[in-house]
Amino acid sequence: MNGRTVDLTVIDGVIESVTDHDPIDQSGTDLQDWLLLPPLTEPHAHLDKALTAEEVRNPTGDLDGAVQAWAAAAAEGRFTPDNVIERSTRAIELLLANGVTAVRTHINISPDVGASNVYALHRVRESFAGLIDIQIVALPRGPMTGPDSSANRAAFAEALDAGVDVVGGCPHLEDGATDAVAFAFDRALEFGLPVDLHTDETLDPSVLTVLDMVEQVHELGFDKMVSASHCVSLGVQPLEAQHDIAARIAAAGIAVLPHPQTNLYLQGRDHQAATPRGLTAIRPLVEAGVVVAAGADNVQDPYNLVGRSDPLETAALLVMAGHVTPEDAYTMVSNNGRKVMGLAPVEFRPGDPADFVAINAPSIRAAIADAPKSRRVYRAGRLVASSDQQTTINWRAST
């Protein structure tokens, strides 16, 4: 840990002490000089869509193609609550094995499914109690404003009554984006919930609904956590505008969540030359003091055909495509995600939660580069997942 070999004492799920290693004391669990890190976090998932890439094909490869493909498959009734439970369970098992102890998932809400997927995720959450924190975001189908919104609003109300943890939405996809942002904040105030909106997932620089979110925070005196996911259009603003908007986001206390896996896949397909990366303005946001937490978003579905359910994959893309240092990238997929979810960060201080992951790697850079499967995952000081990677090279085959 930070180049030190330490002894970590845990009592009642909390870190009691961190001291230099005593080689004489043979009690406890020996992690064999593995790298000890804060637990990984997945602050933006879509578990109801996970692991459907073989079943639901995206004909265009872009966001609109994914939305249309999913809507068509859902209209055929392919995704029953039992199916959602089965795939969500598999996806969470993958996350947990890779060191994730907290996940926030957006769940589609529409008139045809009502709150059924929310209830399905309740069952999944119960089955993983004590292993991983699961937060549910109600993600309504638009429009949420105007004359054609009544059925969608009714379904959204049903989901909120069923019990979710966060109010979601995609206001930038609506004609009345400003009104849609206001509607989301009104519901969040009504239910006392934080807000996490899909925000400006487009390369169109004229779309900046994140500023509507800033306005709502100030107008309402909104004191719950607010997260703006994606913020792709911010990344194509002139640099001066990026810094100005980042400062306004910071002043409002809004966190920003880039999702390099999915947005590198979906964005920029109509730019055949100098294809943009589809990432937000990470550096200006960090310099302004904004909490930046990164997620995978989608995993092996029509929105993202690949993905290993491993935040180290997201961290690697932050390093390569976002020009973030390995250490900062790890923070974005660990403690910053916990901050977004309202969970205490793990900094290995007395009193911190005893949630951590041990990885067979010499450094954070090496862990991100190699993504070794040899890991030990601890929740409240208890081993909840372990995996080992072995490689055998048959040298005799060379002779």
Coordinates of C-alpha atoms in Angstrom, one line a residue:
M1 CA 0.0 0.0 0.0
N2 CA 1.7 3.3 -1.2
G3 CA 4.9 1.3 -1.5
R4 CA 4.7 0.1 2.2
T5 CA 4.2 -3.4 3.5
V6 CA 1.6 -3.0 6.3
D7 CA -0.5 -4.8 8.8
L8 CA -4.2 -3.9 8.6
T9 CA -6.4 -4.5 11.6
V10 CA -10.1 -4.8 11.1
I11 CA -12.7 -4.9 13.9
D12 CA -16.5 -5.0 13.2
G13 CA -16.1 -4.2 9.6
V14 CA -14.1 -1.1 10.2
I15 CA -10.4 -0.4 9.8
E16 CA -9.0 -0.2 13.4
S17 CA -5.3 0.5 12.5
V18 CA -2.7 0.5 9.8
T19 CA 0.8 -0.2 10.9
D20 CA 4.2 -1.1 9.4
H21 CA 4.4 -4.9 8.9
D22 CA 5.6 -7.0 11.8
P23 CA 7.4 -10.0 10.3
I24 CA 7.2 -11.9 13.6
D25 CA 3.4 -11.7 13.9
Q26 CA 2.0 -14.6 11.9
S27 CA -1.6 -14.1 12.8
G28 CA -4.3 -13.0 10.3
T29 CA -4.3 -13.3 6.5
D30 CA -1.2 -13.0 4.5
L31 CA -1.9 -11.2 1.2
Q32 CA 1.7 -12.0 0.0
D33 CA 2.7 -8.4 -0.8
W34 CA -0.2 -8.0 -3.2
L35 CA -1.2 -4.4 -3.9
L36 CA -3.9 -3.2 -1.5
L37 CA -6.3 -0.7 -2.9
P38 CA -9.7 1.0 -2.2
P39 CA -12.5 -1.1 -3.7
L40 CA -13.5 -0.6 -7.3
T41 CA -16.9 1.1 -8.0
E42 CA -19.3 1.0 -10.9
P43 CA -21.2 4.3 -10.6
H44 CA -23.1 3.9 -13.9
A45 CA -24.4 0.6 -15.1
H46 CA -27.5 -0.7 -17.0
L47 CA -28.0 -4.1 -15.5
D48 CA -31.4 -4.6 -17.1
K49 CA -29.6 -4.4 -20.5
A50 CA -26.4 -6.2 -19.6
L51 CA -25.1 -9.3 -21.6
T52 CA -27.6 -9.0 -24.5
A53 CA -25.2 -8.3 -27.3
E54 CA -25.8 -11.7 -29.0
E55 CA -29.6 -11.2 -28.8
V56 CA -30.0 -7.5 -29.6
R57 CA -28.0 -6.2 -32.6
N58 CA -27.3 -2.5 -33.2
P59 CA -27.6 -2.0 -36.9
T60 CA -25.9 1.4 -37.1
G61 CA -23.5 1.2 -34.1
D62 CA -24.5 4.6 -32.8
L63 CA -26.7 5.8 -29.9
D64 CA -29.9 6.0 -32.0
G65 CA -29.3 2.6 -33.4
A66 CA -28.9 1.2 -29.9
V67 CA -32.0 2.9 -28.6
Q68 CA -34.1 1.7 -31.5
A69 CA -32.8 -1.9 -31.3
W70 CA -33.5 -2.1 -27.6
A71 CA -37.0 -0.6 -27.9
A72 CA -37.9 -3.1 -30.7
A73 CA -36.6 -6.1 -28.6
A74 CA -38.4 -4.9 -25.5
A75 CA -41.6 -4.4 -27.4
E76 CA -41.4 -8.1 -28.4
G77 CA -41.4 -9.0 -24.7
R78 CA -38.0 -10.6 -24.7
F79 CA -37.0 -9.3 -21.3
T80 CA -39.2 -10.7 -18.6
P81 CA -38.4 -9.9 -14.9
D82 CA -36.9 -13.4 -14.5
N83 CA -34.6 -12.7 -17.5
V84 CA -33.6 -9.4 -16.0
I85 CA -32.8 -11.0 -12.7
E86 CA -30.7 -13.8 -14.3
R87 CA -28.6 -11.4 -16.4
S88 CA -28.3 -8.8 -13.6
T89 CA -27.1 -11.5 -11.3
R90 CA -24.4 -12.7 -13.7
A91 CA -23.3 -9.1 -14.3
I92 CA -23.0 -8.4 -10.6
E93 CA -21.1 -11.6 -10.0
L94 CA -18.6 -10.4 -12.6
L95 CA -18.3 -7.0 -11.0
L96 CA -17.9 -8.5 -7.5
A97 CA -15.2 -10.9 -8.7
N98 CA -13.2 -8.0 -10.2
G99 CA -13.3 -6.0 -7.0
V100 CA -16.4 -3.9 -7.2
T101 CA -18.3 -3.4 -3.9
A102 CA -20.7 -0.7 -5.0
V103 CA -22.7 -0.4 -8.2
R104 CA -25.4 2.2 -9.3
T105 CA -27.6 0.9 -12.1
H106 CA -30.1 2.8 -14.3
I107 CA -33.3 0.8 -14.9
N108 CA -35.6 1.5 -17.8
I109 CA -39.1 2.7 -16.9
S110 CA -41.8 2.8 -19.5
P111 CA -45.6 2.2 -19.7
D112 CA -45.1 -1.4 -21.0
V113 CA -42.9 -2.5 -18.1
G114 CA -44.0 -0.2 -15.3
A115 CA -42.1 -0.9 -12.2
S116 CA -41.5 -4.6 -12.9
N117 CA -37.8 -4.1 -13.5
V118 CA -37.5 -2.1 -10.3
Y119 CA -39.0 -5.0 -8.4
A120 CA -36.7 -7.4 -10.2
L121 CA -33.6 -5.4 -9.1
H122 CA -35.0 -5.4 -5.5
R123 CA -34.8 -9.2 -5.5
V124 CA -31.3 -9.1 -7.0
R125 CA -30.2 -6.6 -4.3
E126 CA -31.6 -8.8 -1.6
S127 CA -29.6 -11.8 -2.9
F128 CA -26.3 -9.8 -2.7
A129 CA -27.0 -8.1 0.7
G130 CA -23.7 -7.9 2.6
L131 CA -21.6 -8.4 -0.5
I132 CA -22.1 -5.3 -2.7
D133 CA -24.1 -2.1 -2.5
I134 CA -26.6 -1.7 -5.3
Q135 CA -28.4 1.6 -6.0
I136 CA -31.3 1.8 -8.4
V137 CA -31.9 4.8 -10.7
A138 CA -35.3 5.2 -12.3
L139 CA -34.6 5.9 -15.9
P140 CA -37.9 7.0 -17.6
R141 CA -38.7 6.8 -21.3
G142 CA -39.3 10.2 -22.8
P143 CA -41.0 12.5 -23.4
M144 CA -41.5 13.5 -19.8
T145 CA -43.0 16.8 -20.8
G146 CA -45.7 18.0 -23.2
P147 CA -49.0 16.5 -24.4
D148 CA -47.5 13.0 -25.1
S149 CA -46.0 12.5 -21.7
S150 CA -48.9 11.4 -19.5
A151 CA -48.3 7.6 -19.8
N152 CA -44.6 8.0 -19.3
R153 CA -45.1 10.1 -16.2
A154 CA -47.5 7.6 -14.8
A155 CA -45.0 4.8 -15.2
F156 CA -42.3 6.9 -13.7
A157 CA -44.5 7.7 -10.7
E158 CA -45.1 3.9 -10.3
A159 CA -41.4 3.3 -10.2
L160 CA -40.7 6.0 -7.7
D161 CA -43.5 4.6 -5.4
A162 CA -42.0 1.1 -5.8
G163 CA -38.8 2.3 -4.2
V164 CA -35.7 3.6 -6.0
D165 CA -32.6 5.3 -4.8
V166 CA -32.0 8.0 -7.4
V167 CA -34.1 10.0 -9.9
G168 CA -32.8 9.6 -13.5
G169 CA -33.7 10.8 -17.0
C170 CA -32.4 11.7 -20.4
P171 CA -33.5 15.4 -20.8
H172 CA -31.2 16.2 -23.6
L173 CA -33.1 13.8 -25.9
E174 CA -36.4 15.8 -25.4
D175 CA -37.6 18.9 -27.3
G176 CA -38.3 20.5 -24.0
A177 CA -35.0 19.7 -22.3
T178 CA -35.1 22.5 -19.8
D179 CA -38.6 21.5 -18.7
A180 CA -37.5 17.8 -18.5
V181 CA -34.6 18.8 -16.2
A182 CA -37.0 20.8 -14.0
F183 CA -39.4 17.8 -13.9
A184 CA -36.6 15.5 -12.7
F185 CA -35.5 17.8 -9.9
D186 CA -39.2 18.4 -8.8
R187 CA -39.6 14.6 -8.4
A188 CA -36.3 14.4 -6.6
L189 CA -37.4 17.1 -4.2
E190 CA -40.8 15.3 -3.7
F191 CA -39.2 12.0 -2.8
G192 CA -36.0 13.3 -1.1
L193 CA -33.7 11.6 -3.6
P194 CA -30.4 12.5 -5.4
V195 CA -30.4 13.1 -9.1
D196 CA -28.3 11.3 -11.8
L197 CA -29.2 12.4 -15.4
H198 CA -27.9 11.2 -18.7
T199 CA -26.6 14.5 -19.9
D200 CA -25.6 15.8 -23.3
E201 CA -24.7 12.5 -24.8
T202 CA -24.0 14.1 -28.1
L203 CA -21.2 15.8 -30.1
D204 CA -23.6 18.7 -30.9
P205 CA -22.0 21.7 -29.1
S206 CA -25.3 23.5 -28.9
V207 CA -26.7 21.0 -26.5
L208 CA -25.7 21.9 -22.9
T209 CA -28.5 20.8 -20.6
V210 CA -25.9 20.5 -17.8
L211 CA -26.3 24.3 -17.5
D212 CA -30.1 23.7 -16.8
M213 CA -29.0 21.3 -14.0
V214 CA -26.7 24.0 -12.6
E215 CA -29.6 26.4 -12.7
Q216 CA -32.0 24.0 -10.9
V217 CA -29.5 23.4 -8.1
H218 CA -29.2 27.1 -7.4
E219 CA -32.9 27.9 -7.9
L220 CA -34.1 25.1 -5.6
G221 CA -31.3 25.1 -3.1
F222 CA -31.1 21.4 -3.9
D223 CA -28.9 19.7 -1.3
K224 CA -28.8 16.1 -2.5
M225 CA -26.1 14.7 -4.7
V226 CA -26.4 15.6 -8.3
S227 CA -24.6 13.7 -11.1
A228 CA -24.3 14.6 -14.8
S229 CA -23.5 11.4 -16.7
H230 CA -21.7 11.5 -20.0
C231 CA -21.5 15.3 -20.7
V232 CA -20.0 14.5 -24.1
S233 CA -20.9 17.9 -25.7
L234 CA -18.8 19.7 -23.1
G235 CA -15.7 18.0 -24.5
V236 CA -16.2 19.7 -27.9
Q237 CA -16.6 23.2 -26.6
P238 CA -13.8 25.7 -27.1
L239 CA -11.3 25.5 -24.2
E240 CA -12.3 28.8 -22.7
A241 CA -15.9 27.6 -22.6
Q242 CA -14.9 24.3 -21.1
H243 CA -13.2 26.1 -18.2
D244 CA -16.1 28.5 -17.7
I245 CA -18.7 25.7 -17.7
A246 CA -16.6 23.5 -15.5
A247 CA -16.4 26.3 -12.9
R248 CA -20.1 26.6 -12.9
I249 CA -20.6 22.9 -12.5
A250 CA -18.1 22.9 -9.6
A251 CA -19.9 25.8 -7.9
A252 CA -23.2 23.9 -8.1
G253 CA -21.5 20.8 -6.5
I254 CA -22.5 18.6 -9.5
A255 CA -20.4 15.5 -10.2
V256 CA -19.6 14.5 -13.7
L257 CA -19.4 10.9 -14.9
P258 CA -17.5 10.1 -18.2
H259 CA -18.0 6.7 -19.7
P260 CA -15.2 6.0 -22.1
Q261 CA -16.1 2.5 -23.0
T262 CA -19.6 3.1 -24.3
N263 CA -19.0 6.6 -25.7
L264 CA -15.9 5.7 -27.6
Y265 CA -18.1 3.0 -29.2
L266 CA -21.2 5.1 -29.9
Q267 CA -20.0 8.6 -30.7
G268 CA -18.3 10.0 -33.8
R269 CA -19.4 7.5 -36.3
D270 CA -20.5 10.3 -38.7
H271 CA -17.0 11.9 -38.5
Q272 CA -15.0 9.9 -40.9
A273 CA -11.9 12.0 -40.5
A274 CA -10.5 13.3 -37.2
T275 CA -13.1 11.2 -35.3
P276 CA -13.8 12.8 -31.9
R277 CA -13.4 10.6 -28.8
G278 CA -16.8 11.2 -27.3
L279 CA -15.3 12.1 -23.9
T280 CA -16.1 15.0 -21.7
A281 CA -13.7 17.8 -20.7
I282 CA -12.0 15.8 -18.0
R283 CA -9.0 18.0 -17.3
P284 CA -10.9 21.3 -17.0
L285 CA -13.4 19.6 -14.7
V286 CA -10.7 18.2 -12.5
E287 CA -8.9 21.5 -12.4
A288 CA -12.2 23.2 -11.4
G289 CA -12.6 20.8 -8.4
V290 CA -15.5 18.8 -9.9
V291 CA -15.8 15.2 -8.6
V292 CA -15.2 13.1 -11.7
A293 CA -16.1 9.4 -11.4
A294 CA -16.0 7.1 -14.4
G295 CA -18.1 4.1 -15.2
A296 CA -18.5 1.5 -18.0
D297 CA -22.1 2.4 -18.7
N298 CA -23.1 -0.5 -20.8
V299 CA -21.5 -4.0 -21.0
Q300 CA -22.0 -6.4 -23.9
D301 CA -25.3 -5.0 -25.2
P302 CA -26.3 -2.9 -28.2
Y303 CA -24.8 0.2 -26.6
N304 CA -21.4 -1.4 -26.1
L305 CA -20.6 -4.8 -27.7
V306 CA -17.7 -5.5 -25.4
G307 CA -16.7 -4.9 -21.8
R308 CA -15.4 -7.2 -19.1
S309 CA -17.3 -5.7 -16.1
D310 CA -13.9 -4.6 -14.8
P311 CA -13.4 -0.9 -13.8
L312 CA -9.7 -1.4 -14.6
E313 CA -10.8 -1.5 -18.2
T314 CA -12.4 1.9 -17.8
A315 CA -9.3 3.2 -16.0
A316 CA -7.1 2.0 -18.9
L317 CA -9.3 4.0 -21.4
L318 CA -9.1 7.0 -19.2
V319 CA -5.3 6.8 -19.3
M320 CA -5.2 6.3 -23.1
A321 CA -8.1 8.3 -24.4
G322 CA -8.5 10.9 -21.6
H323 CA -4.8 11.5 -20.8
V324 CA -5.4 10.9 -17.1
T325 CA -2.6 9.6 -14.9
P326 CA -3.0 5.9 -13.7
E327 CA -3.3 7.1 -10.1
D328 CA -6.1 9.6 -11.0
A329 CA -7.8 7.1 -13.2
Y330 CA -7.9 4.6 -10.3
T331 CA -9.4 7.2 -8.0
M332 CA -12.1 7.9 -10.7
V333 CA -13.1 4.2 -10.7
S334 CA -12.9 3.8 -6.9
N335 CA -13.3 6.5 -4.3
N336 CA -14.8 9.1 -6.5
G337 CA -17.5 6.7 -7.5
R338 CA -18.2 6.1 -3.8
K339 CA -18.5 9.8 -3.3
V340 CA -21.1 10.0 -6.1
M341 CA -23.0 7.2 -4.4
G342 CA -22.9 8.8 -1.0
L343 CA -20.6 6.2 0.4
A344 CA -17.6 6.9 2.6
P345 CA -14.3 6.8 0.8
V346 CA -11.7 4.2 1.7
E347 CA -8.4 5.8 2.4
F348 CA -7.0 3.2 4.8
R349 CA -7.4 5.4 7.9
P350 CA -8.7 4.2 11.2
G351 CA -12.5 4.4 11.1
D352 CA -12.8 3.8 7.3
P353 CA -14.9 1.0 6.0
A354 CA -12.9 -2.2 5.7
D355 CA -13.8 -2.6 2.0
F356 CA -10.8 -3.1 -0.3
V357 CA -9.3 -5.2 -3.1
A358 CA -6.0 -6.9 -3.2
I359 CA -4.5 -7.3 -6.7
N360 CA -1.4 -9.3 -7.6
A361 CA 0.4 -6.3 -9.1
P362 CA 3.4 -4.2 -8.1
S363 CA 1.8 -0.8 -8.7
I364 CA -1.4 1.0 -9.8
R365 CA 0.0 1.5 -13.2
A366 CA 0.7 -2.2 -13.6
A367 CA -2.7 -3.2 -12.2
I368 CA -4.4 -1.0 -14.8
A369 CA -2.1 -2.2 -17.6
D370 CA -2.2 -5.9 -16.9
A371 CA -5.7 -6.2 -15.2
P372 CA -4.5 -9.4 -13.5
K373 CA -7.3 -11.7 -12.5
S374 CA -5.6 -12.7 -9.3
R375 CA -7.6 -10.6 -6.8
R376 CA -9.1 -10.8 -3.3
V377 CA -12.2 -8.7 -2.6
Y378 CA -13.1 -7.7 1.0
R379 CA -16.3 -6.3 2.2
A380 CA -16.5 -5.1 5.9
G381 CA -13.3 -7.0 6.5
R382 CA -14.7 -10.3 5.1
L383 CA -13.4 -12.1 2.0
V384 CA -16.4 -12.0 -0.4
A385 CA -14.7 -13.0 -3.7
S386 CA -11.3 -14.4 -4.8
S387 CA -9.8 -15.4 -8.1
D388 CA -6.5 -16.7 -9.2
Q389 CA -4.8 -16.5 -12.6
Q390 CA -2.4 -19.2 -13.8
T391 CA -0.4 -19.4 -17.0
T392 CA 1.6 -22.4 -18.2
I393 CA 3.9 -22.2 -21.2
N394 CA 4.8 -25.5 -22.7
W395 CA 8.5 -25.0 -23.4
R396 CA 8.8 -28.6 -24.7
A397 CA 6.7 -27.6 -27.7
S398 CA 9.6 -25.4 -28.9
T399 CA 12.0 -28.3 -29.4

